[in-house]
Tab-separated table of C-alpha atoms and ligand atoms in Angstrom:
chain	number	residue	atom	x	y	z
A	1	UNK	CA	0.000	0.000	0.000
A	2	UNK	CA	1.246	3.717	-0.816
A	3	UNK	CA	1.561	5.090	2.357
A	4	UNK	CA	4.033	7.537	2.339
A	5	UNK	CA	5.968	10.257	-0.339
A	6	UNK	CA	9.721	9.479	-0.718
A	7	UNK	CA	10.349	13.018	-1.971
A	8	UNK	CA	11.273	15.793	0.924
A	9	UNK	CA	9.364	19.299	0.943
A	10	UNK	CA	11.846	21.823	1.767
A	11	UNK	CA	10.222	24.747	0.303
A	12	UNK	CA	7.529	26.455	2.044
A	13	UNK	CA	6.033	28.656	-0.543
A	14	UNK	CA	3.667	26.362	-2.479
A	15	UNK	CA	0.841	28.476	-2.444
A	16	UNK	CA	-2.617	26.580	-2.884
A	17	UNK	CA	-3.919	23.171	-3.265
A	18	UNK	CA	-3.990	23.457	-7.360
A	19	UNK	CA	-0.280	24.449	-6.815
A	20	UNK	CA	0.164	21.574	-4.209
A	21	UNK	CA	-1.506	18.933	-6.889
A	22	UNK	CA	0.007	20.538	-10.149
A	23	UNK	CA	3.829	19.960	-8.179
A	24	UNK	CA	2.715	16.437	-6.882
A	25	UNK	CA	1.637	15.214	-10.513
A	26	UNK	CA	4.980	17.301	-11.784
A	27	UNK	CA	6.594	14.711	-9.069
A	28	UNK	CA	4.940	11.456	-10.545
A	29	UNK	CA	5.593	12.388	-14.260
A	30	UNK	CA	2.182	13.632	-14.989
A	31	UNK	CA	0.247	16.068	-16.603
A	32	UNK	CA	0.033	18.552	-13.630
A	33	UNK	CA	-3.069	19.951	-14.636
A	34	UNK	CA	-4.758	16.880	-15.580
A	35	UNK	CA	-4.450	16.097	-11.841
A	36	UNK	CA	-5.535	19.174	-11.015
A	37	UNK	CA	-8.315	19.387	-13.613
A	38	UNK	CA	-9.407	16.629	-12.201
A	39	UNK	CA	-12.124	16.977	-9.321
A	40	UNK	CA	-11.511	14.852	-5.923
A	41	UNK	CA	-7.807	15.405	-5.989
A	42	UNK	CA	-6.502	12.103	-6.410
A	43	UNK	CA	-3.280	11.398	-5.519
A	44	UNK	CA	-1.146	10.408	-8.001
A	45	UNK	CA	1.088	7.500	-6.476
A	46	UNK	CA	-1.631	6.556	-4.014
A	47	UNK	CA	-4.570	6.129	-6.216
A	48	UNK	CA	-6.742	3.925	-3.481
A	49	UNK	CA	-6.382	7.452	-1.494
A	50	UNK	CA	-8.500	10.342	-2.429
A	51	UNK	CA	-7.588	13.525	-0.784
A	52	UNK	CA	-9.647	15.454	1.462
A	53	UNK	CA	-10.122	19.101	0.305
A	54	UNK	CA	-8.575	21.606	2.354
A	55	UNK	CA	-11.565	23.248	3.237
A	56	UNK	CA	-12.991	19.996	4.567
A	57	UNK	CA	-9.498	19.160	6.557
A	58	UNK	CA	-9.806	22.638	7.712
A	59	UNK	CA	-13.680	23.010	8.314
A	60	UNK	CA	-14.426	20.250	10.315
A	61	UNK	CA	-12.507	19.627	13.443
A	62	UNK	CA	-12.604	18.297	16.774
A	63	UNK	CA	-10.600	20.902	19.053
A	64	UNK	CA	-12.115	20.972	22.140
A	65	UNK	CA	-9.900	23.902	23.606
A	66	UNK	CA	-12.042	26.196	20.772
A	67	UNK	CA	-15.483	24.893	21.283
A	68	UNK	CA	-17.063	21.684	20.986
A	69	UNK	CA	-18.699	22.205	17.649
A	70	UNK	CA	-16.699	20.894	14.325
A	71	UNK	CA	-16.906	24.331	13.166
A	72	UNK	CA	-15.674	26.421	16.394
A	73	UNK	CA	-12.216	25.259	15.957
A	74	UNK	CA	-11.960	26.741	12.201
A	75	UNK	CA	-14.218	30.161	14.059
A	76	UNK	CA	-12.134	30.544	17.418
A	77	UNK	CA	-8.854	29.644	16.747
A	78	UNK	CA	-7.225	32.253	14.647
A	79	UNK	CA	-6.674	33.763	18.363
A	80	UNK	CA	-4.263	31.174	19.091
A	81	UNK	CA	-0.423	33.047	19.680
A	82	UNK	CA	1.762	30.325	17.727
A	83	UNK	CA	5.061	32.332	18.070
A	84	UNK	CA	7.518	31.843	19.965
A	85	UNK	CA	6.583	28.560	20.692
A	86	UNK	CA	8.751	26.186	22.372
A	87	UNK	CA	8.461	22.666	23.060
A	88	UNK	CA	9.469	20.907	26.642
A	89	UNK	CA	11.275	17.839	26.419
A	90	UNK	CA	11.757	15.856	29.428
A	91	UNK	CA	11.871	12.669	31.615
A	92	UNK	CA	14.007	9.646	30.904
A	93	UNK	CA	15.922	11.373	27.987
A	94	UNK	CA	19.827	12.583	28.220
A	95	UNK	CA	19.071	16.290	27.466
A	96	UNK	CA	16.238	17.649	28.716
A	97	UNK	CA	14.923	21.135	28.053
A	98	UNK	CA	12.684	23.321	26.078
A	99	UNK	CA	13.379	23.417	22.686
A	100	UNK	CA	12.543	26.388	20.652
A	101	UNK	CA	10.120	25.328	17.497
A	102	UNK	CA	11.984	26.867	14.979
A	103	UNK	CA	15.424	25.077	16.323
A	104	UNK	CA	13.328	21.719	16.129
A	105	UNK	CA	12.358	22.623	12.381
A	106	UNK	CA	16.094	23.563	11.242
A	107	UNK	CA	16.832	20.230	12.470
A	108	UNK	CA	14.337	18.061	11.167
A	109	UNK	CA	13.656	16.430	7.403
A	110	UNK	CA	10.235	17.771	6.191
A	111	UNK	CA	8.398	15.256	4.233
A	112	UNK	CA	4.948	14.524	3.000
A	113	UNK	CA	2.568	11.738	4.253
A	114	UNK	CA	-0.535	11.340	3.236
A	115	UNK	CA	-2.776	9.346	5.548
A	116	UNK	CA	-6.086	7.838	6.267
A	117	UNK	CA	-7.715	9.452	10.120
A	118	UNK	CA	-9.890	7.867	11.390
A	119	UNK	CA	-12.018	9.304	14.363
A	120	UNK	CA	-13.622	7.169	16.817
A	121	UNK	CA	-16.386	9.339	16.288
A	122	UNK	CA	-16.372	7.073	13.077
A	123	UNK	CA	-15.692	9.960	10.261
A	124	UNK	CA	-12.890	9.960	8.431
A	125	UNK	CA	-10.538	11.823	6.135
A	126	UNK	CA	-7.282	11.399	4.105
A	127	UNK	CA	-4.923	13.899	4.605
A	128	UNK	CA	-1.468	14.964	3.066
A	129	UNK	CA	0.101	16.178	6.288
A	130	UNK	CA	3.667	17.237	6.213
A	131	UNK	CA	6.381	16.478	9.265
A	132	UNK	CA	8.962	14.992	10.267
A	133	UNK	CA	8.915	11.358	12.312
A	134	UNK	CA	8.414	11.947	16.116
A	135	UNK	CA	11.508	9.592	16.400
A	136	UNK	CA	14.003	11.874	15.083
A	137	UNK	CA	12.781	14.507	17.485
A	138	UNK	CA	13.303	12.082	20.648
A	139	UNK	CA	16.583	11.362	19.116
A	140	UNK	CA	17.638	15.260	19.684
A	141	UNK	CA	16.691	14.813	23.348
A	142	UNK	CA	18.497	11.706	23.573
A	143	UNK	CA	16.169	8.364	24.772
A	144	UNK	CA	17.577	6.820	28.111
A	145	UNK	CA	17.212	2.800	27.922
A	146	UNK	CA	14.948	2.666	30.715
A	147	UNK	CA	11.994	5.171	28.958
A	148	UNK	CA	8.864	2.783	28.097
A	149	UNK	CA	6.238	5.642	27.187
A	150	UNK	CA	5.577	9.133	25.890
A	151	UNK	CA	3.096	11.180	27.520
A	152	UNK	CA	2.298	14.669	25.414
A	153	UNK	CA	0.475	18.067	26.576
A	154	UNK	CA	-1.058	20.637	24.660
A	155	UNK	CA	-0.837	24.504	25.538
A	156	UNK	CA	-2.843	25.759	28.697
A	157	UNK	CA	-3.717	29.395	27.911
A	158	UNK	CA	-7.618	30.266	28.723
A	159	UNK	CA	-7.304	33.672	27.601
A	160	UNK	CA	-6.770	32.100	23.963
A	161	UNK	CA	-8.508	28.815	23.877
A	162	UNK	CA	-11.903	29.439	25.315
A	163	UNK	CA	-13.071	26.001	25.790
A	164	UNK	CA	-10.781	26.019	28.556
A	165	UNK	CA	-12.631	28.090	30.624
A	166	UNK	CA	-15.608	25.161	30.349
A	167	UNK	CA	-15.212	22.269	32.161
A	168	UNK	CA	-15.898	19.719	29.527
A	169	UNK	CA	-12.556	18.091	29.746
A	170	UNK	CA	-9.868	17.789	31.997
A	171	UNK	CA	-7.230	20.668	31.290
A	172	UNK	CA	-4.195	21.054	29.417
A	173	UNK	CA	-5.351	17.955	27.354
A	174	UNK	CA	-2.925	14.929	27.720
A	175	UNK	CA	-2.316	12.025	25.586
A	176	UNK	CA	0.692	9.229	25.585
A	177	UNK	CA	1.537	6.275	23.475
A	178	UNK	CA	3.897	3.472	24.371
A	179	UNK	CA	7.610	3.826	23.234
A	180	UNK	CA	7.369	1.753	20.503
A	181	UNK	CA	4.740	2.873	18.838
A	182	UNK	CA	6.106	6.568	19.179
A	183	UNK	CA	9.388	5.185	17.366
A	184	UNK	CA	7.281	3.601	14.689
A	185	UNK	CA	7.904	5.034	11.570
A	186	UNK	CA	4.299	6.268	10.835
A	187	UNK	CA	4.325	8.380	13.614
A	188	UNK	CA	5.161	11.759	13.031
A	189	UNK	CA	4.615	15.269	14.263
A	190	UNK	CA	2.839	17.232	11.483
A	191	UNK	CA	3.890	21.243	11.053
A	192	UNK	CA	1.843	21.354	7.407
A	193	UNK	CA	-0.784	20.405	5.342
A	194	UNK	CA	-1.149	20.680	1.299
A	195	UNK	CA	2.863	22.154	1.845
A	196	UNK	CA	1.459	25.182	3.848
A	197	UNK	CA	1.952	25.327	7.595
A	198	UNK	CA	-0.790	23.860	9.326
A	199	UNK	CA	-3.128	25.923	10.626
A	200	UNK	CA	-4.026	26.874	14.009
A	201	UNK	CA	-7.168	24.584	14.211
A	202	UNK	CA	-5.721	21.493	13.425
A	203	UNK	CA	-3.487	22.230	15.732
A	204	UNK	CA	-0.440	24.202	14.560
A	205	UNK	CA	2.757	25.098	14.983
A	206	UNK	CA	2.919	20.756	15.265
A	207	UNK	CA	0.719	17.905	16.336
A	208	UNK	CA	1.337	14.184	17.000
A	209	UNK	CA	-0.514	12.174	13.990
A	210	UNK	CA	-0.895	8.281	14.507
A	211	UNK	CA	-2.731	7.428	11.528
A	212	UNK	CA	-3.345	3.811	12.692
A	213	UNK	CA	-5.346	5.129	15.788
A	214	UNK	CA	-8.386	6.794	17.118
A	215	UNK	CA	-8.031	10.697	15.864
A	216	UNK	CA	-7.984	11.845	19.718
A	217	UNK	CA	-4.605	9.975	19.762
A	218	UNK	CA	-3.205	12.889	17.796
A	219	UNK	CA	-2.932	15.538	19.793
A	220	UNK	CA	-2.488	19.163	19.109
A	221	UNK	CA	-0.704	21.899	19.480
A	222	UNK	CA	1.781	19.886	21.861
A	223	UNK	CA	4.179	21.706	24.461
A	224	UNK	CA	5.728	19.115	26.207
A	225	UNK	CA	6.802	15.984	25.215
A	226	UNK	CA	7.765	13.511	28.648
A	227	UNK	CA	9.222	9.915	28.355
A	228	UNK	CA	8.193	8.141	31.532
A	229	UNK	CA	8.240	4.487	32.710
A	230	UNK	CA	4.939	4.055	33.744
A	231	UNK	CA	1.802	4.147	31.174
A	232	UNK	CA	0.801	8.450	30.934
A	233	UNK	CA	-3.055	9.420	32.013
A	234	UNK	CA	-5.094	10.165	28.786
A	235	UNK	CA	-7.469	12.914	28.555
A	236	UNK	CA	-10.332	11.266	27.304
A	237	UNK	CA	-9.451	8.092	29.039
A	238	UNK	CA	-9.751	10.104	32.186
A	239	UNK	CA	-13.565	11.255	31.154
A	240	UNK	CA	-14.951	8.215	29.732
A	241	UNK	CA	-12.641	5.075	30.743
A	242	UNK	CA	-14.952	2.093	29.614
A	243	UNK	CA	-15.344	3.984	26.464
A	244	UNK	CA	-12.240	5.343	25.144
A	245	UNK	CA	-8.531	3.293	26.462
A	246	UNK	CA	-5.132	3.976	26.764
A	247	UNK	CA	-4.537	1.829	23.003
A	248	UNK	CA	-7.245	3.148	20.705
A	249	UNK	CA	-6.069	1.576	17.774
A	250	UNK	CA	-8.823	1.570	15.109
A	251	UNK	CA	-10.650	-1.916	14.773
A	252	UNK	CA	-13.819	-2.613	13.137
A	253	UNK	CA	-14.314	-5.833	15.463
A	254	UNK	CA	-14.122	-3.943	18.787
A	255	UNK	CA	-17.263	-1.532	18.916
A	256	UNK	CA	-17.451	1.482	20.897
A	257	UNK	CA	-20.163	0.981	23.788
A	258	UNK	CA	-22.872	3.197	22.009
A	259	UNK	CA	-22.266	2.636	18.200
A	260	UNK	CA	-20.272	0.061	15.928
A	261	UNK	CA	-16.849	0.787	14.687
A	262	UNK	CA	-17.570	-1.337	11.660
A	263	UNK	CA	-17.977	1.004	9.158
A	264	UNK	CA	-17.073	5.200	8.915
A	265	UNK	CA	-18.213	8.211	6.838
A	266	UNK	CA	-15.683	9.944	4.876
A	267	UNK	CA	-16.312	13.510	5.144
A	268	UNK	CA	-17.058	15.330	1.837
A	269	UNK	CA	-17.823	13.760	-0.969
A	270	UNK	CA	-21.158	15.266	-1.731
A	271	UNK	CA	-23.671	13.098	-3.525
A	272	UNK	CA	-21.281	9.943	-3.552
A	273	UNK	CA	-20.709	10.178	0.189
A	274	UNK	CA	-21.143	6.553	1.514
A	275	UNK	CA	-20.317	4.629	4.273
A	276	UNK	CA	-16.943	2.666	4.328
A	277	UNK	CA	-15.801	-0.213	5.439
A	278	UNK	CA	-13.213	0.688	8.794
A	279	UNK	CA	-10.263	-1.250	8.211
A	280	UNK	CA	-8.064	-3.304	11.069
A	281	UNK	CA	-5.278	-0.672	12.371
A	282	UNK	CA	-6.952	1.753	9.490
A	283	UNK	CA	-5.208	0.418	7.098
A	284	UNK	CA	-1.731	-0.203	8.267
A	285	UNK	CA	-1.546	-3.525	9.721
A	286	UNK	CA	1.191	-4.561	7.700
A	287	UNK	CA	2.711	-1.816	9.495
A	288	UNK	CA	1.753	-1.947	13.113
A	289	UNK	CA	0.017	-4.888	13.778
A	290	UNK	CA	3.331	-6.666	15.367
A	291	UNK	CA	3.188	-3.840	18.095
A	292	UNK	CA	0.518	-6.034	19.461
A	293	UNK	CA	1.281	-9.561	18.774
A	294	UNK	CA	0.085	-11.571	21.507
A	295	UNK	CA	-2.750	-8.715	23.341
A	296	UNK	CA	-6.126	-9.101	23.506
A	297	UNK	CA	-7.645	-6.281	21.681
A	298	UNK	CA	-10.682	-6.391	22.854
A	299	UNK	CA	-9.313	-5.931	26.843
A	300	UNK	CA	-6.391	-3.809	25.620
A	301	UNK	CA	-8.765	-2.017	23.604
B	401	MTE	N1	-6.011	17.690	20.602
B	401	MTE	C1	-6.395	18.611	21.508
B	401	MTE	N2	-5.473	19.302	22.178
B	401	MTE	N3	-7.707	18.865	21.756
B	401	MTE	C2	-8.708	18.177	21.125
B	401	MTE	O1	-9.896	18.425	21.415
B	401	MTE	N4	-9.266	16.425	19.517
B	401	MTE	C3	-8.819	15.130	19.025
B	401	MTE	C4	-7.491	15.242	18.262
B	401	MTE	N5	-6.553	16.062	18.990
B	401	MTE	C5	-8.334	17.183	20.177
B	401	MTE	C6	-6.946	16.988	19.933
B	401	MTE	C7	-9.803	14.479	18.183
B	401	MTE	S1	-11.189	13.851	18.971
B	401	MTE	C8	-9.634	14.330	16.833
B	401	MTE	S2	-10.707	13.385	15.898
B	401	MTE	C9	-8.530	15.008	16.129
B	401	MTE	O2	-7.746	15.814	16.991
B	401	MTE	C10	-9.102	15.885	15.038
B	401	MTE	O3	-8.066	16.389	14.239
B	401	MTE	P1	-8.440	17.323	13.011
B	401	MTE	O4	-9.343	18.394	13.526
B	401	MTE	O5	-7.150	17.854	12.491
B	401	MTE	O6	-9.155	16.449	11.993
């Protein structure tokens, strides 16, 4: 399965998603603008993929620290102060300390991913994210031998994320994965979409995507990064424990208490919207599925 770009995105300036496709077909050896002629954005070396517009990857989100409602992310969060922005590394690593965004970027290989998400909310979406693996940015802090997990936290700041002033969640929101599935390779920290830098509601200046999980795995707008030896709290583990665990992976076997995981709607589509069938791991079990060898799913769930 096409999972991944091998080219690098260096430059910064592509300027809109006709641009985006026209330099992705360029890429493949195709007629740019019969890609980008062509309505549904299909990606050229991933055909079984079709892109999500921008507008719907930026129109409909879940970012509870703007509002509750999948449009109050896109409506609230242009408020959101992105610079300076540093990120806190700490724990069991060999240099701790908070690392400046911009140092993190100079150091890190851009590329381009394009990935199924899958929310447990069962929607979904295929996005071409940009970023750079999350274990290259552990490397920079140095991983001591006895770390087993990664717990992440996004920004606290009230006066700029109103939904933090409601008590609908526990605040700053929290989220951890086990070590290796924060070293897998499909795990990165996304700075851009469509080449631009991602924007503030999908949780910019960079967010953890784990495409083979639940989307409330991949949190946003991340601040500290801490590698611990005991398994991290989880936000929405925390309000709803028999409904949403510590794992999430997707699985269309393991239903969610109040509605079946078996199928999912892609957002967009218009008239041809259907439901699809949700696929083990979303898709990457040739990928991941040896993280679990020998679990019960269904306890671990
Ligand atoms: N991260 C933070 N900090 N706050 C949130 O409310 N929502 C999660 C996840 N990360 C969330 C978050 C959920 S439920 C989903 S489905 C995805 O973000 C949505 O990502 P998207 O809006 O980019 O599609």
């Amino acid at each position: 399965m096409a999972l991944r770009w091998t080219g690098t995105l260096k430059d910064r300036d592509v300027t809109d998603e006709a641009a985006w496709l026209n330099r992705r077909a360029l890429l493949a050896g195709l007629s740019g603008l019969a890609v980008a002629g062509a309505t549904g954005a299909r990606a050229a070396d991933a055909p079984e993929l079709e892109l999500n517009t921008w507008e719907e990857i930026t129109g409909y989100n879940n970012f509870y620290e703007f509002g509750t409602g999948k449009q109050d992310p896109a409506r609230n969060a242009g408020q959101l102060t992105t610079s300076p922005w540093t990120v806190t590394i700490d724990g069991l690593v060999d240099r701790p300390g908070d690392y400046a965004f911009e140092d993190i970027l100079s150091k890190m290989t851009i590329e381009e991913r394009i990935y199924r998400f899958r929310c447990v909310e069962a929607w979904s979406m295929v996005v071409p994210w940009n970023g750079f693996e999350l274990a290259d940015l552990l490397d920079l802090a140095g991983i001591r031998s006895s770390a087993r997990y990664v717990a992440f936290e996004t920004l606290l700041r009230p006066e700029e994320m109103p939904g933090q002033n409601s008590r609908v969640l526990d605040w700053p929101y929290v989220e951890g994965l086990r070590l290796d599935e924060a070293l897998n390779p499909l795990t990165i920290m996304a700075t851009g979409l469509y080449g631009k830098d991602i924007p503030n509601q999908n949780g910019a200046p960079l967010r953890l995507v784990v495409p083979w999980k639940y989307g409330f795995k991949s949190i946003k707008s991340v601040v500290k990064i801490t590698l611990t030896d005991t398994q991290p709290p989880t936000t929405w583990n925390k309000a709803g424990p028999r409904e949403y665990g510590f794992y999430s992976n997707v699985n269309p076997e393991v239903d969610h208490p109040r509605w079946s995981q078996a199928t999912e709607q892609r957002v967009g589509g218009g008239l041809f919207a259907r439901r699809q069938e949700t696929l083990m791991f979303n898709g990457y079990a040739d990928e991941v599925a040896g993280l679990y060898a020998g679990m019960d799913l269904e306890k671990d769930f």
